Short mmCIF file of N, CA and C in Angstrom, two decimals:
data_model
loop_
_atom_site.label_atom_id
_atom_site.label_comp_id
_atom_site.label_asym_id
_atom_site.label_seq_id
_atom_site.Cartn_x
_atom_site.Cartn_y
_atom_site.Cartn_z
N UNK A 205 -95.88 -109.05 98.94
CA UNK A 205 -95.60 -108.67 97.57
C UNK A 205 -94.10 -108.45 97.39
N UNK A 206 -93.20 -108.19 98.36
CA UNK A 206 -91.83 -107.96 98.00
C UNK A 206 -91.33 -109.06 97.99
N UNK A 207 -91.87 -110.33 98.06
CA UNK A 207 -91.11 -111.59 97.54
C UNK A 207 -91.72 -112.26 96.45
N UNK A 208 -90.41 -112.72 96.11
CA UNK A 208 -90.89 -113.75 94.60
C UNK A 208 -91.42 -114.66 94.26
N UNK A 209 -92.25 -114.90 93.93
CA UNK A 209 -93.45 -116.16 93.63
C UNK A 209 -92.59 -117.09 92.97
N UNK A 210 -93.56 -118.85 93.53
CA UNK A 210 -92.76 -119.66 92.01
C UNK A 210 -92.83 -118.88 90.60
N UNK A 211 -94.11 -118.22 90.28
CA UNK A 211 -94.27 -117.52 88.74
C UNK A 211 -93.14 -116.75 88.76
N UNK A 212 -92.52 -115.32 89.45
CA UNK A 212 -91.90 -114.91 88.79
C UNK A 212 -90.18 -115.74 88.75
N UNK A 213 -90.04 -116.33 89.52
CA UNK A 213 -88.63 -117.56 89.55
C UNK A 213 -89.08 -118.46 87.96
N UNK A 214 -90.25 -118.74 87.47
CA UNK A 214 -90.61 -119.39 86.35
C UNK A 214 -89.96 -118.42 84.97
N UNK A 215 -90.84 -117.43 85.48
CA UNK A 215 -90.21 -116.57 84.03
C UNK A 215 -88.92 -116.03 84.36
N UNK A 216 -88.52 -115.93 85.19
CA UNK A 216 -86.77 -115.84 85.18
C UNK A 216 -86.11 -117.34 84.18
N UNK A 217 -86.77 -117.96 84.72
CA UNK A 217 -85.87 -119.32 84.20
C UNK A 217 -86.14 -119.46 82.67
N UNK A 218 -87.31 -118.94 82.31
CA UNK A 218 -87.23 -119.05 80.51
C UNK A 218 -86.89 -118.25 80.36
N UNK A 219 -86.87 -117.03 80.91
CA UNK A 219 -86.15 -115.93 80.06
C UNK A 219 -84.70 -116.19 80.10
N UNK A 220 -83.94 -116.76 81.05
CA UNK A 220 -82.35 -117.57 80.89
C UNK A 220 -82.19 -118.65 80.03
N UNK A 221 -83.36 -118.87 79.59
CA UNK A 221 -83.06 -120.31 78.56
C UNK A 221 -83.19 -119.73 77.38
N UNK A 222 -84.05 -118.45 77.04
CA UNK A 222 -84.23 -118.34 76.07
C UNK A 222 -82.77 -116.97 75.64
N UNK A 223 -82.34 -116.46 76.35
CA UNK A 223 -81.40 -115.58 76.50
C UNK A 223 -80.23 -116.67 75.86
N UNK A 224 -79.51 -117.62 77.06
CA UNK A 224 -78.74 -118.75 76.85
C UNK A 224 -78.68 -119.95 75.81
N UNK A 225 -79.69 -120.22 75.92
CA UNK A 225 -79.88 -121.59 75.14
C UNK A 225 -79.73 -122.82 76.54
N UNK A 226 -80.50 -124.15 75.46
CA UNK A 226 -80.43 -125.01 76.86
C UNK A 226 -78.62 -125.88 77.06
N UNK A 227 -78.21 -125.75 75.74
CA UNK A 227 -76.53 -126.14 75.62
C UNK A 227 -75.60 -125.50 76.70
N UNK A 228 -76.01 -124.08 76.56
CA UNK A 228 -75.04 -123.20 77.32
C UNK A 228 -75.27 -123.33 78.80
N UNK A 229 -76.18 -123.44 79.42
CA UNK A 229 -76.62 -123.88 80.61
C UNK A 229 -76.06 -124.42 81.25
N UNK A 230 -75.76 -125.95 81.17
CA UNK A 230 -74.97 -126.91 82.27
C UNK A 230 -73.18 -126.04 82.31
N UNK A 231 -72.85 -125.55 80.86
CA UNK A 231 -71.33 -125.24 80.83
C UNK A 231 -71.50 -123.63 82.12
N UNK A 232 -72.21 -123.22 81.77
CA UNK A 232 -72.21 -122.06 82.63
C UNK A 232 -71.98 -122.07 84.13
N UNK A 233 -73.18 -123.38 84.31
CA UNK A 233 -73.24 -123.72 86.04
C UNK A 233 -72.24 -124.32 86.33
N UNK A 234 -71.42 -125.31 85.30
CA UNK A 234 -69.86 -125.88 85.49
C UNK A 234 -69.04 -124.61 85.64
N UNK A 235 -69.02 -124.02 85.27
CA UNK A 235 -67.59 -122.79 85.33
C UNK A 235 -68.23 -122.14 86.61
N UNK A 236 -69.13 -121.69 86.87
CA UNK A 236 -69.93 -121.04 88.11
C UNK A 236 -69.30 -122.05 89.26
N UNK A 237 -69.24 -123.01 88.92
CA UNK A 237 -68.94 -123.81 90.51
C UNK A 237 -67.58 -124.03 90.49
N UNK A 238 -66.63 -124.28 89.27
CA UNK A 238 -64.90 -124.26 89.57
C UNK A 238 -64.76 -123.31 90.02
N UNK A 239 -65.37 -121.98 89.47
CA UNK A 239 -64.87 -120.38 90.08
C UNK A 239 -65.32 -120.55 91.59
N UNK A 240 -65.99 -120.94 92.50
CA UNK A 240 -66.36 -120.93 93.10
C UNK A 240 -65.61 -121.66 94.14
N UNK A 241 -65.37 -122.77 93.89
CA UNK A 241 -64.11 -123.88 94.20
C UNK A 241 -62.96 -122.73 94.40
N UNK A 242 -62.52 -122.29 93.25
CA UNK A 242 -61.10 -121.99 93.59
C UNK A 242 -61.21 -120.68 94.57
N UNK A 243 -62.28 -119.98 94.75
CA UNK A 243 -62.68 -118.84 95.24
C UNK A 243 -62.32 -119.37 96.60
N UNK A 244 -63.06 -120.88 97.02
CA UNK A 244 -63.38 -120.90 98.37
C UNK A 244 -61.41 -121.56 98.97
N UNK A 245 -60.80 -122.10 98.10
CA UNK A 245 -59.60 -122.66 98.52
C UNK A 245 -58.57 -121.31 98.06
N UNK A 246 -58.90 -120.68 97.73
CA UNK A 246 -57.96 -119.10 98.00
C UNK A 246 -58.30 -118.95 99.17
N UNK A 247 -59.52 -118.29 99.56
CA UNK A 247 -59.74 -118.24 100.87
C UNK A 247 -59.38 -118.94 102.28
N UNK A 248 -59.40 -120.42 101.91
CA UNK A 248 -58.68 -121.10 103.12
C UNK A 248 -57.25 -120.60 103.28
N UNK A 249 -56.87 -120.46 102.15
CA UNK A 249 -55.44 -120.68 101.98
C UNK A 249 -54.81 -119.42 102.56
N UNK A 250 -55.44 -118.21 101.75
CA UNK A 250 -54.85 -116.95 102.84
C UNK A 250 -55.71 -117.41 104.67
N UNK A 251 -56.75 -117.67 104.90
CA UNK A 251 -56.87 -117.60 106.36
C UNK A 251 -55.46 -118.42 107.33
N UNK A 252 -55.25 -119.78 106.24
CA UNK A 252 -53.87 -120.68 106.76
C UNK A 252 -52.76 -119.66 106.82
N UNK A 253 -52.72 -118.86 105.80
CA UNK A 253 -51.41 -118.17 105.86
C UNK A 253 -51.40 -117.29 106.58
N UNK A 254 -52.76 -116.49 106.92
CA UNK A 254 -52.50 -115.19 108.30
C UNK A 254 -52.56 -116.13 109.58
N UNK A 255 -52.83 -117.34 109.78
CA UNK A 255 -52.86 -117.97 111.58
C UNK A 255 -51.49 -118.40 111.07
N UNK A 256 -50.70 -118.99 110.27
CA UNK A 256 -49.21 -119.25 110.50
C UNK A 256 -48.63 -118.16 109.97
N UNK A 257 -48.26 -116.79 109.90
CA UNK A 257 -47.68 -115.92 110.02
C UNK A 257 -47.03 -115.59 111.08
N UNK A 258 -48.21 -115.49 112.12
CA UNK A 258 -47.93 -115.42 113.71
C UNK A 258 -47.09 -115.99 113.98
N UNK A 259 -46.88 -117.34 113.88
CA UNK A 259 -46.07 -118.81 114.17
C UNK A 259 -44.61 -118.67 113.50
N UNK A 260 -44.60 -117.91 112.07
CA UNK A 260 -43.51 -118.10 111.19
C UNK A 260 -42.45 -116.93 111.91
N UNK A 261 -43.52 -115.91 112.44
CA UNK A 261 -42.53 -114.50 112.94
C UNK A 261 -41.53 -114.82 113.96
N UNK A 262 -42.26 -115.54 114.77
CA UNK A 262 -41.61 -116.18 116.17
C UNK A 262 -40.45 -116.82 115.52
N UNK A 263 -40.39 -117.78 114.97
CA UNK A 263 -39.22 -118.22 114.31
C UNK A 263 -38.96 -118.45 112.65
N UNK A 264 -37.80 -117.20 112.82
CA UNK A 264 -38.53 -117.27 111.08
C UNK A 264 -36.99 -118.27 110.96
N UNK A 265 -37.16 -118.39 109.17
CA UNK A 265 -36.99 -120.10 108.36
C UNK A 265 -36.02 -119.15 107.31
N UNK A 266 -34.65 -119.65 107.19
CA UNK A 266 -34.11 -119.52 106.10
C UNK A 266 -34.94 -119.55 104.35
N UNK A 267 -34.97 -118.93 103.62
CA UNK A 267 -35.74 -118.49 102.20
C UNK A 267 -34.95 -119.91 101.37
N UNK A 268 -35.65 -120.73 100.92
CA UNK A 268 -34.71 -121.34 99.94
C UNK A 268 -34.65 -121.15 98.96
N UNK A 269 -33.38 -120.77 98.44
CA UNK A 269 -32.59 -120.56 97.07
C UNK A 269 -33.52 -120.92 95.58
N UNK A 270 -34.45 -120.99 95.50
CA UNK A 270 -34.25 -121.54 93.73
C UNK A 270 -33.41 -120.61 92.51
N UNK A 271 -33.22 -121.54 92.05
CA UNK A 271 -32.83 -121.51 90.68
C UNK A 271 -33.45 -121.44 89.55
N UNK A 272 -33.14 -120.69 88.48
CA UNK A 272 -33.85 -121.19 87.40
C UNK A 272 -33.38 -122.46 86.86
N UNK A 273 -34.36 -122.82 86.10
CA UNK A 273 -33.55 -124.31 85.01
C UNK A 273 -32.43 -123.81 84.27
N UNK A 274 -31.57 -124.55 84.18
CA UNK A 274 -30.55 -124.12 83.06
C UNK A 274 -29.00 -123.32 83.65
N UNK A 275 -29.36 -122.65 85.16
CA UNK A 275 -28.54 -121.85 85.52
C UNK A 275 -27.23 -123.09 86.55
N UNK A 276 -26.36 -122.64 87.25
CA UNK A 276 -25.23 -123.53 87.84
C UNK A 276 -25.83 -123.04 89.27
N UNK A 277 -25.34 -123.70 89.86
CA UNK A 277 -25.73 -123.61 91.51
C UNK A 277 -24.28 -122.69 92.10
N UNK A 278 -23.11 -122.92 91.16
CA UNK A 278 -21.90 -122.00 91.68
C UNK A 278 -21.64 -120.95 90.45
N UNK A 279 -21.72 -119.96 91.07
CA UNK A 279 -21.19 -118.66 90.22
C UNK A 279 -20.10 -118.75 89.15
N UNK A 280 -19.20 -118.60 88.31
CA UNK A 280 -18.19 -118.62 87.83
C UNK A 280 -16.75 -117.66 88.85
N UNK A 281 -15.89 -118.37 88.80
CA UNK A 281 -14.91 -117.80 89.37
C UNK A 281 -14.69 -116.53 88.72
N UNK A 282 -13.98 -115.59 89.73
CA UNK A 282 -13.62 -114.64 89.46
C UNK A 282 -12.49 -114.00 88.73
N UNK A 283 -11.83 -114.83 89.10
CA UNK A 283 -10.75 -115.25 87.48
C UNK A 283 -11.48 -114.96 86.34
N UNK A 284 -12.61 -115.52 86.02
CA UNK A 284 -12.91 -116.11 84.79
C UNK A 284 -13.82 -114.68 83.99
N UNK A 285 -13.74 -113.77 83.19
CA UNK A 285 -14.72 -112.91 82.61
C UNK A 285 -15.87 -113.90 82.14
N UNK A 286 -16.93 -112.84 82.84
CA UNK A 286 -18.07 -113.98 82.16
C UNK A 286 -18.61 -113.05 80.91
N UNK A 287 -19.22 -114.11 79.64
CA UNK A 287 -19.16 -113.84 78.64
C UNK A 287 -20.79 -113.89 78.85
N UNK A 288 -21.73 -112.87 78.20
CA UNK A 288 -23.73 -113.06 77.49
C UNK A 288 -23.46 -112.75 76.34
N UNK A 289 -23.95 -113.64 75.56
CA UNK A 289 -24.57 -113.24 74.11
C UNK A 289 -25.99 -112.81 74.25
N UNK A 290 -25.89 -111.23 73.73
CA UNK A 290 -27.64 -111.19 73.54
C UNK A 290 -27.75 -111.24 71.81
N UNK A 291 -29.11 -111.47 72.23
CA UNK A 291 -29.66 -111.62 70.26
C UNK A 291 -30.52 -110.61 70.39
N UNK A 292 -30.80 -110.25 69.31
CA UNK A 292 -31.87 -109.22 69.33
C UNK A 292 -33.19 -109.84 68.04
#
C-alpha cells in the first residue's frame, strides 16, 4: 500500500492536465529539461574547475588585462590633465 498504483499515477496526470491545460504541458517539460541541461553543465563545469585548480596553483598564469570597449590600451600621459564630463 505505500506505493503508487498505475490508478493513482492516472489521476495525478488528469489532475495536471486539468490544473495546466494540454498547451501548457509540452512548454513546461521544454523549460524542465533546458533547466536541467544548464543545471547539469554548471555542474561539470565547477567539478572541471575544482580538478584544475590544483593544476593552476602549481603554476599559476598571468590574469589577462581586459578592457572595456571604448577605453585606450595606454593611459594618458602625465603631462596631460585628464578631463570627465559627467551628465546627470
Amino acid at each position: 500500500m505505500g506505493s503508487l498504483s498505475i490508478w493513482h499515477w492516472l489521476i495525478i496526470a488528469v489532475v495536471f492536465v486539468m490544473f495546466f491545460g494540454a498547451k501548457r504541458m509540452p512548454d513546461a517539460a521544454r523549460s524542465l529539461g533546458r533547466s536541467l541541461r544548464i543545471f547539469k553543465s554548471e555542474v561539470s563545469q565547477m567539478q572541471n574547475e575544482g580538478g584544475n585548480s590544483a593544476a593552476s596553483s602549481a603554476a599559476p598564469a598571468a590574469p589577462a588585462q581586459q578592457l572595456p570597449s571604448g577605453q585606450a590600451a595606454n593611459p594618458a600621459p602625465a603631462d596631460q590633465p585628464r578631463t570627465e564630463s559627467k551628465t546627470l
